[in-house]
PDB file of C-alpha atoms in Angstrom:
ATOM      1  CA  MET A 932       7.176  43.141  11.519  1.00 47.00           C
ATOM      2  CA  MET A 933       6.414  39.421  11.793  1.00 45.00           C
ATOM      3  CA  ALA A 934       4.883  38.285  15.083  1.00 52.00           C
ATOM      4  CA  PRO A 935       7.031  35.933  17.216  1.00 51.00           C
ATOM      5  CA  GLY A 936       4.360  33.229  17.092  1.00 49.00           C
ATOM      6  CA  ARG A 937       4.298  33.257  13.296  1.00 45.00           C
ATOM      7  CA  ARG A 938       8.106  33.154  13.141  1.00 51.00           C
ATOM      8  CA  ALA A 939       8.103  30.098  15.403  1.00 48.00           C
ATOM      9  CA  TRP A 940       5.449  28.398  13.265  1.00 43.00           C
ATOM     10  CA  LEU A 941       7.417  29.086  10.074  1.00 42.00           C
ATOM     11  CA  ALA A 942      10.545  27.739  11.716  1.00 47.00           C
ATOM     12  CA  ARG A 943       8.720  24.526  12.638  1.00 44.00           C
ATOM     13  CA  CYS A 944       7.421  24.187   9.077  1.00 42.00           C
ATOM     14  CA  ALA A 945      10.909  24.684   7.679  1.00 43.00           C
ATOM     15  CA  GLY A 946      12.236  22.035  10.025  1.00 43.00           C
ATOM     16  CA  ALA A 947       9.528  19.595   8.985  1.00 38.00           C
ATOM     17  CA  LEU A 948      10.244  20.192   5.299  1.00 36.00           C
ATOM     18  CA  ALA A 949      13.943  19.698   5.891  1.00 41.00           C
ATOM     19  CA  GLY A 950      13.165  16.407   7.586  1.00 41.00           C
ATOM     20  CA  LEU A 951      11.071  15.274   4.639  1.00 36.00           C
ATOM     21  CA  ALA A 952      13.846  16.198   2.241  1.00 38.00           C
ATOM     22  CA  ALA A 953      16.266  14.071   4.237  1.00 40.00           C
ATOM     23  CA  LEU A 954      14.125  10.948   3.906  1.00 40.00           C
ATOM     24  CA  PRO A 955      15.391   8.301   1.476  1.00 48.00           C
ATOM     25  CA  PRO A 956      13.585   8.294  -1.865  1.00 48.00           C
ATOM     26  CA  ALA A 957      10.829   5.776  -2.465  1.00 56.00           C
ATOM     27  CA  GLN A 958      11.927   2.736  -4.422  1.00 53.00           C
ATOM     28  CA  ALA A 959       9.155   2.513  -7.003  1.00 52.00           C
ATOM     29  CA  GLY A 960      10.162   1.851 -10.572  1.00 57.00           C
ATOM     30  CA  THR A 961       8.629   3.358 -13.674  1.00 63.00           C
ATOM     31  CA  GLN A 962       5.353   1.466 -13.755  1.00 71.00           C
ATOM     32  CA  ALA A 963       4.088   1.433 -17.318  1.00 73.00           C
ATOM     33  CA  GLU A 964       0.685   2.735 -18.336  1.00 82.00           C
ATOM     34  CA  GLU A 965      -0.734  -0.037 -20.482  1.00 79.00           C
ATOM     35  CA  PRO A 966      -3.938  -0.024 -22.530  1.00 78.00           C
ATOM     36  CA  LEU A 967      -6.825  -1.767 -20.783  1.00 83.00           C
ATOM     37  CA  ALA A 968      -9.654  -3.589 -22.490  1.00 81.00           C
ATOM     38  CA  ASP A 969     -13.041  -2.057 -21.690  1.00 83.00           C
ATOM     39  CA  ALA A 970     -14.088  -5.127 -19.701  1.00 84.00           C
ATOM     40  CA  VAL A 971     -10.894  -5.026 -17.652  1.00 84.00           C
ATOM     41  CA  ARG A 972     -11.218  -1.300 -17.016  1.00 86.00           C
ATOM     42  CA  THR A 973     -14.823  -1.766 -15.902  1.00 89.00           C
ATOM     43  CA  ALA A 974     -13.917  -4.634 -13.589  1.00 86.00           C
ATOM     44  CA  LEU A 975     -11.012  -2.745 -12.037  1.00 87.00           C
ATOM     45  CA  SER A 976     -13.114   0.391 -11.592  1.00 92.00           C
ATOM     46  CA  ALA A 977     -15.786  -1.653  -9.834  1.00 88.00           C
ATOM     47  CA  ALA A 978     -13.178  -3.271  -7.600  1.00 86.00           C
ATOM     48  CA  ILE A 979     -11.832   0.145  -6.629  1.00 88.00           C
ATOM     49  CA  ALA A 980     -15.263   1.659  -6.006  1.00 86.00           C
ATOM     50  CA  ARG A 981     -16.655  -0.837  -3.504  1.00 75.00           C
ATOM     51  CA  ALA A 982     -16.388   0.465   0.038  1.00 75.00           C
ATOM     52  CA  ALA A 983     -15.138  -1.587   2.953  1.00 75.00           C
ATOM     53  CA  PRO A 984     -17.724  -2.940   5.383  1.00 71.00           C
ATOM     54  CA  PRO A 985     -18.035  -1.073   8.706  1.00 65.00           C
ATOM     55  CA  ARG A 986     -16.552  -4.140  10.408  1.00 77.00           C
ATOM     56  CA  LEU A 987     -14.204  -6.810   9.152  1.00 85.00           C
ATOM     57  CA  PRO A 988     -16.147  -9.876   8.013  1.00 84.00           C
ATOM     58  CA  PHE A 989     -15.403 -13.097   9.886  1.00 90.00           C
ATOM     59  CA  ALA A 990     -17.168 -16.383   9.299  1.00 89.00           C
ATOM     60  CA  SER A 991     -16.413 -17.625  12.799  1.00 94.00           C
ATOM     61  CA  THR A 992     -15.037 -16.664  16.184  1.00 95.00           C
ATOM     62  CA  GLU A 993     -11.920 -18.683  15.374  1.00 95.00           C
ATOM     63  CA  GLN A 994     -11.247 -16.548  12.301  1.00 94.00           C
ATOM     64  CA  ARG A 995     -11.632 -13.366  14.307  1.00 95.00           C
ATOM     65  CA  LEU A 996      -9.276 -14.632  17.010  1.00 96.00           C
ATOM     66  CA  ALA A 997      -6.739 -15.638  14.350  1.00 95.00           C
ATOM     67  CA  PHE A 998      -6.901 -12.133  12.881  1.00 96.00           C
ATOM     68  CA  LEU A 999      -6.441 -10.496  16.284  1.00 96.00           C
ATOM     69  CA  GLN A1000      -3.432 -12.702  16.978  1.00 97.00           C
ATOM     70  CA  TRP A1001      -1.958 -11.803  13.582  1.00 97.00           C
ATOM     71  CA  GLN A1002      -2.649  -8.111  14.154  1.00 97.00           C
ATOM     72  CA  GLY A1003      -0.948  -8.177  17.551  1.00 97.00           C
ATOM     73  CA  THR A1004       2.119  -9.970  16.208  1.00 98.00           C
ATOM     74  CA  MET A1005       2.466  -7.666  13.207  1.00 98.00           C
ATOM     75  CA  SER A1006       1.911  -4.584  15.368  1.00 98.00           C
ATOM     76  CA  GLU A1007       4.966  -5.457  17.436  1.00 97.00           C
ATOM     77  CA  ARG A1008       7.071  -5.851  14.288  1.00 97.00           C
ATOM     78  CA  LEU A1009       5.753  -2.600  12.867  1.00 98.00           C
ATOM     79  CA  LYS A1010       6.777  -0.495  15.880  1.00 97.00           C
ATOM     80  CA  ARG A1011      10.033   0.621  14.305  1.00 95.00           C
ATOM     81  CA  HIS A1012       8.092   2.104  11.395  1.00 97.00           C
ATOM     82  CA  LYS A1013       5.011   3.391  13.233  1.00 97.00           C
ATOM     83  CA  THR A1014       5.297   4.347  16.879  1.00 96.00           C
ATOM     84  CA  GLU A1015       1.623   4.971  17.691  1.00 97.00           C
ATOM     85  CA  ALA A1016      -0.359   1.839  18.533  1.00 97.00           C
ATOM     86  CA  HIS A1017      -3.636   3.189  17.131  1.00 96.00           C
ATOM     87  CA  THR A1018      -1.983   4.025  13.812  1.00 97.00           C
ATOM     88  CA  ARG A1019      -0.436   0.559  13.584  1.00 97.00           C
ATOM     89  CA  LEU A1020      -3.698  -1.222  14.327  1.00 96.00           C
ATOM     90  CA  GLU A1021      -5.658   0.861  11.819  1.00 95.00           C
ATOM     91  CA  PHE A1022      -2.996   0.291   9.174  1.00 97.00           C
ATOM     92  CA  LEU A1023      -2.931  -3.468   9.750  1.00 97.00           C
ATOM     93  CA  GLU A1024      -6.704  -3.805   9.820  1.00 96.00           C
ATOM     94  CA  THR A1025      -6.965  -1.949   6.517  1.00 96.00           C
ATOM     95  CA  LEU A1026      -4.108  -3.908   4.978  1.00 97.00           C
ATOM     96  CA  TRP A1027      -5.575  -7.237   6.049  1.00 96.00           C
ATOM     97  CA  TYR A1028      -8.960  -6.327   4.590  1.00 95.00           C
ATOM     98  CA  GLU A1029      -7.635  -5.008   1.276  1.00 95.00           C
ATOM     99  CA  SER A1030      -5.103  -7.790   0.719  1.00 97.00           C
ATOM    100  CA  THR A1031      -7.472 -10.656   1.521  1.00 94.00           C
ATOM    101  CA  ARG A1032     -10.241  -8.964  -0.467  1.00 93.00           C
ATOM    102  CA  ALA A1033      -7.931  -9.018  -3.495  1.00 95.00           C
ATOM    103  CA  GLY A1034      -6.873 -12.609  -2.838  1.00 96.00           C
ATOM    104  CA  LEU A1035      -3.361 -11.609  -1.800  1.00 98.00           C
ATOM    105  CA  GLU A1036      -1.296 -12.763   1.142  1.00 98.00           C
ATOM    106  CA  PRO A1037      -0.971  -9.984   3.765  1.00 98.00           C
ATOM    107  CA  ALA A1038       2.721 -10.822   4.248  1.00 98.00           C
ATOM    108  CA  LEU A1039       3.311 -10.292   0.527  1.00 98.00           C
ATOM    109  CA  VAL A1040       1.661  -6.873   0.620  1.00 98.00           C
ATOM    110  CA  LEU A1041       3.639  -5.920   3.727  1.00 98.00           C
ATOM    111  CA  GLY A1042       6.851  -6.980   2.009  1.00 98.00           C
ATOM    112  CA  LEU A1043       5.961  -4.958  -1.070  1.00 98.00           C
ATOM    113  CA  ILE A1044       5.203  -1.868   1.014  1.00 98.00           C
ATOM    114  CA  GLN A1045       8.495  -2.202   2.867  1.00 98.00           C
ATOM    115  CA  VAL A1046      10.380  -2.224  -0.428  1.00 97.00           C
ATOM    116  CA  GLU A1047       8.263   0.418  -2.157  1.00 96.00           C
ATOM    117  CA  SER A1048       7.880   3.099   0.507  1.00 97.00           C
ATOM    118  CA  GLY A1049       9.397   1.914   3.772  1.00 97.00           C
ATOM    119  CA  PHE A1050       5.905   2.314   5.292  1.00 98.00           C
ATOM    120  CA  ARG A1051       5.862   6.059   4.579  1.00 97.00           C
ATOM    121  CA  LYS A1052       2.326   7.232   3.914  1.00 97.00           C
ATOM    122  CA  TYR A1053       3.346  10.306   1.919  1.00 97.00           C
ATOM    123  CA  ALA A1054       6.251   8.796  -0.002  1.00 96.00           C
ATOM    124  CA  ILE A1055       6.667  10.049  -3.572  1.00 95.00           C
ATOM    125  CA  SER A1056       9.080   8.409  -5.985  1.00 93.00           C
ATOM    126  CA  SER A1057      11.104  10.163  -8.660  1.00 91.00           C
ATOM    127  CA  ALA A1058       8.591   8.740 -11.155  1.00 90.00           C
ATOM    128  CA  GLY A1059       5.694  10.301  -9.228  1.00 94.00           C
ATOM    129  CA  ALA A1060       4.321   7.131  -7.609  1.00 95.00           C
ATOM    130  CA  ARG A1061       2.492   7.853  -4.370  1.00 96.00           C
ATOM    131  CA  GLY A1062       1.889   6.493  -0.920  1.00 97.00           C
ATOM    132  CA  TYR A1063       2.473   3.193   0.808  1.00 98.00           C
ATOM    133  CA  MET A1064       2.157   1.029  -2.304  1.00 97.00           C
ATOM    134  CA  GLN A1065       3.596   3.645  -4.670  1.00 97.00           C
ATOM    135  CA  VAL A1066       0.610   3.851  -6.979  1.00 96.00           C
ATOM    136  CA  MET A1067       1.188   5.819 -10.160  1.00 95.00           C
ATOM    137  CA  PRO A1068      -1.223   8.769 -10.624  1.00 95.00           C
ATOM    138  CA  PHE A1069      -2.414   7.543 -14.022  1.00 95.00           C
ATOM    139  CA  TRP A1070      -4.336   4.774 -12.248  1.00 95.00           C
ATOM    140  CA  ALA A1071      -6.609   7.390 -10.672  1.00 95.00           C
ATOM    141  CA  ARG A1072      -7.518   8.507 -14.183  1.00 94.00           C
ATOM    142  CA  LEU A1073      -7.834   5.015 -15.649  1.00 93.00           C
ATOM    143  CA  ILE A1074      -9.958   3.329 -13.001  1.00 93.00           C
ATOM    144  CA  GLY A1075     -10.672   5.935 -10.315  1.00 93.00           C
ATOM    145  CA  ASP A1076     -12.278   9.351 -10.121  1.00 91.00           C
ATOM    146  CA  GLY A1077      -9.231  11.162 -11.495  1.00 93.00           C
ATOM    147  CA  ASP A1078      -8.198  12.650  -8.142  1.00 94.00           C
ATOM    148  CA  ALA A1079      -4.608  11.467  -7.681  1.00 95.00           C
ATOM    149  CA  SER A1080      -4.300  13.321  -4.363  1.00 94.00           C
ATOM    150  CA  ARG A1081      -6.506  10.653  -2.790  1.00 94.00           C
ATOM    151  CA  LEU A1082      -3.727   8.123  -3.344  1.00 96.00           C
ATOM    152  CA  PHE A1083      -2.213   9.363  -0.074  1.00 96.00           C
ATOM    153  CA  HIS A1084      -5.306   8.181   1.821  1.00 95.00           C
ATOM    154  CA  LEU A1085      -4.613   4.912   3.637  1.00 96.00           C
ATOM    155  CA  GLN A1086      -7.470   2.789   2.364  1.00 94.00           C
ATOM    156  CA  THR A1087      -7.491   4.329  -1.106  1.00 95.00           C
ATOM    157  CA  ASN A1088      -3.792   3.633  -1.577  1.00 96.00           C
ATOM    158  CA  LEU A1089      -4.017   0.056  -0.338  1.00 97.00           C
ATOM    159  CA  ARG A1090      -7.184  -0.524  -2.360  1.00 96.00           C
ATOM    160  CA  PHE A1091      -5.534   0.644  -5.578  1.00 96.00           C
ATOM    161  CA  GLY A1092      -2.260  -1.149  -4.870  1.00 97.00           C
ATOM    162  CA  CYS A1093      -3.865  -4.489  -4.065  1.00 97.00           C
ATOM    163  CA  VAL A1094      -6.295  -4.341  -6.990  1.00 96.00           C
ATOM    164  CA  ILE A1095      -3.457  -3.444  -9.373  1.00 96.00           C
ATOM    165  CA  LEU A1096      -1.209  -6.242  -8.099  1.00 97.00           C
ATOM    166  CA  ARG A1097      -4.113  -8.692  -8.398  1.00 97.00           C
ATOM    167  CA  HIS A1098      -4.664  -7.478 -11.964  1.00 96.00           C
ATOM    168  CA  TYR A1099      -1.008  -8.049 -12.822  1.00 96.00           C
ATOM    169  CA  LEU A1100      -1.078 -11.475 -11.186  1.00 97.00           C
ATOM    170  CA  ASP A1101      -4.096 -12.428 -13.291  1.00 96.00           C
ATOM    171  CA  THR A1102      -2.464 -10.969 -16.401  1.00 96.00           C
ATOM    172  CA  GLU A1103       0.634 -13.078 -15.748  1.00 97.00           C
ATOM    173  CA  ARG A1104      -1.527 -16.169 -15.117  1.00 97.00           C
ATOM    174  CA  GLY A1105      -0.467 -16.542 -11.513  1.00 97.00           C
ATOM    175  CA  ASN A1106       3.253 -15.985 -12.082  1.00 98.00           C
ATOM    176  CA  LEU A1107       4.148 -13.913  -9.020  1.00 98.00           C
ATOM    177  CA  PHE A1108       7.693 -13.209 -10.193  1.00 98.00           C
ATOM    178  CA  MET A1109       6.449 -11.617 -13.410  1.00 97.00           C
ATOM    179  CA  ALA A1110       3.540  -9.855 -11.698  1.00 98.00           C
ATOM    180  CA  LEU A1111       5.842  -8.192  -9.181  1.00 97.00           C
ATOM    181  CA  GLY A1112       8.169  -7.117 -11.959  1.00 96.00           C
ATOM    182  CA  ARG A1113       5.251  -5.611 -13.851  1.00 95.00           C
ATOM    183  CA  TYR A1114       4.103  -3.790 -10.708  1.00 96.00           C
ATOM    184  CA  ASN A1115       7.533  -2.195 -10.416  1.00 94.00           C
ATOM    185  CA  GLY A1116       8.035  -1.577 -14.122  1.00 92.00           C
ATOM    186  CA  SER A1117      10.914  -4.064 -14.231  1.00 93.00           C
ATOM    187  CA  ARG A1118       9.196  -7.117 -15.684  1.00 94.00           C
ATOM    188  CA  GLY A1119      11.545 -10.058 -16.167  1.00 94.00           C
ATOM    189  CA  LYS A1120      14.279  -8.712 -13.877  1.00 96.00           C
ATOM    190  CA  ALA A1121      14.978 -10.444 -10.581  1.00 97.00           C
ATOM    191  CA  ALA A1122      16.074  -7.626  -8.270  1.00 97.00           C
ATOM    192  CA  TYR A1123      12.644  -6.272  -7.362  1.00 97.00           C
ATOM    193  CA  PRO A1124      10.727  -9.570  -6.972  1.00 97.00           C
ATOM    194  CA  ASP A1125      13.617 -10.966  -4.937  1.00 98.00           C
ATOM    195  CA  ALA A1126      13.576  -7.932  -2.635  1.00 98.00           C
ATOM    196  CA  VAL A1127       9.813  -8.131  -2.123  1.00 98.00           C
ATOM    197  CA  MET A1128       9.910 -11.848  -1.366  1.00 98.00           C
ATOM    198  CA  ALA A1129      12.817 -11.445   1.057  1.00 98.00           C
ATOM    199  CA  ASN A1130      10.852  -8.803   2.938  1.00 98.00           C
ATOM    200  CA  ARG A1131       7.661 -10.830   2.671  1.00 98.00           C
ATOM    201  CA  ASN A1132       9.366 -13.590   4.652  1.00 97.00           C
ATOM    202  CA  ARG A1133       9.939 -11.135   7.505  1.00 96.00           C
ATOM    203  CA  TRP A1134       6.186 -10.566   7.779  1.00 98.00           C
ATOM    204  CA  LEU A1135       5.050 -14.164   7.913  1.00 97.00           C
ATOM    205  CA  PRO A1136       3.096 -14.963  11.111  1.00 92.00           C
TER     206      PRO A1136
END
């Protein structure tokens, strides 16, 4: 006979799974696996591998204060997606570091995440894309260590997503419309870039 405590635990697990099933699907498209030149693969692998510094780098006190102001403003806007203050601040600090490291605007990355996953860390699309930035598992094989499960880790997911978007932006010679379409697997179509840019505007300071 099953112990009451175990029955209660199983009931909680079933409820949690039911809640996950009720979540809306992630909006990632079918991102295409494209052949990479050896030099590109090496550069992307190196970009993925570098660890973040223990503290965010600021050239001046003014830059640090500007970041803290941005973080506070964005944290308020993010409350509807993430209720815990510590989680919001960690997410925003990581996002700011990874986006600026890749030469991307934080508001753009926030807009992309809102469209791709609705800020759900464990989102999985019908195509198998994972996490906040809906990174396809093949990227872990192409430029990572092959462990696609790590794409659910906050910094790993944002690192991959930002590096990949930067790669597409470089491939498209700075054409953001085409780069966003390539990221989503809908290159040349307006719906996805338009959605990202509309949401990006909501995250401007």
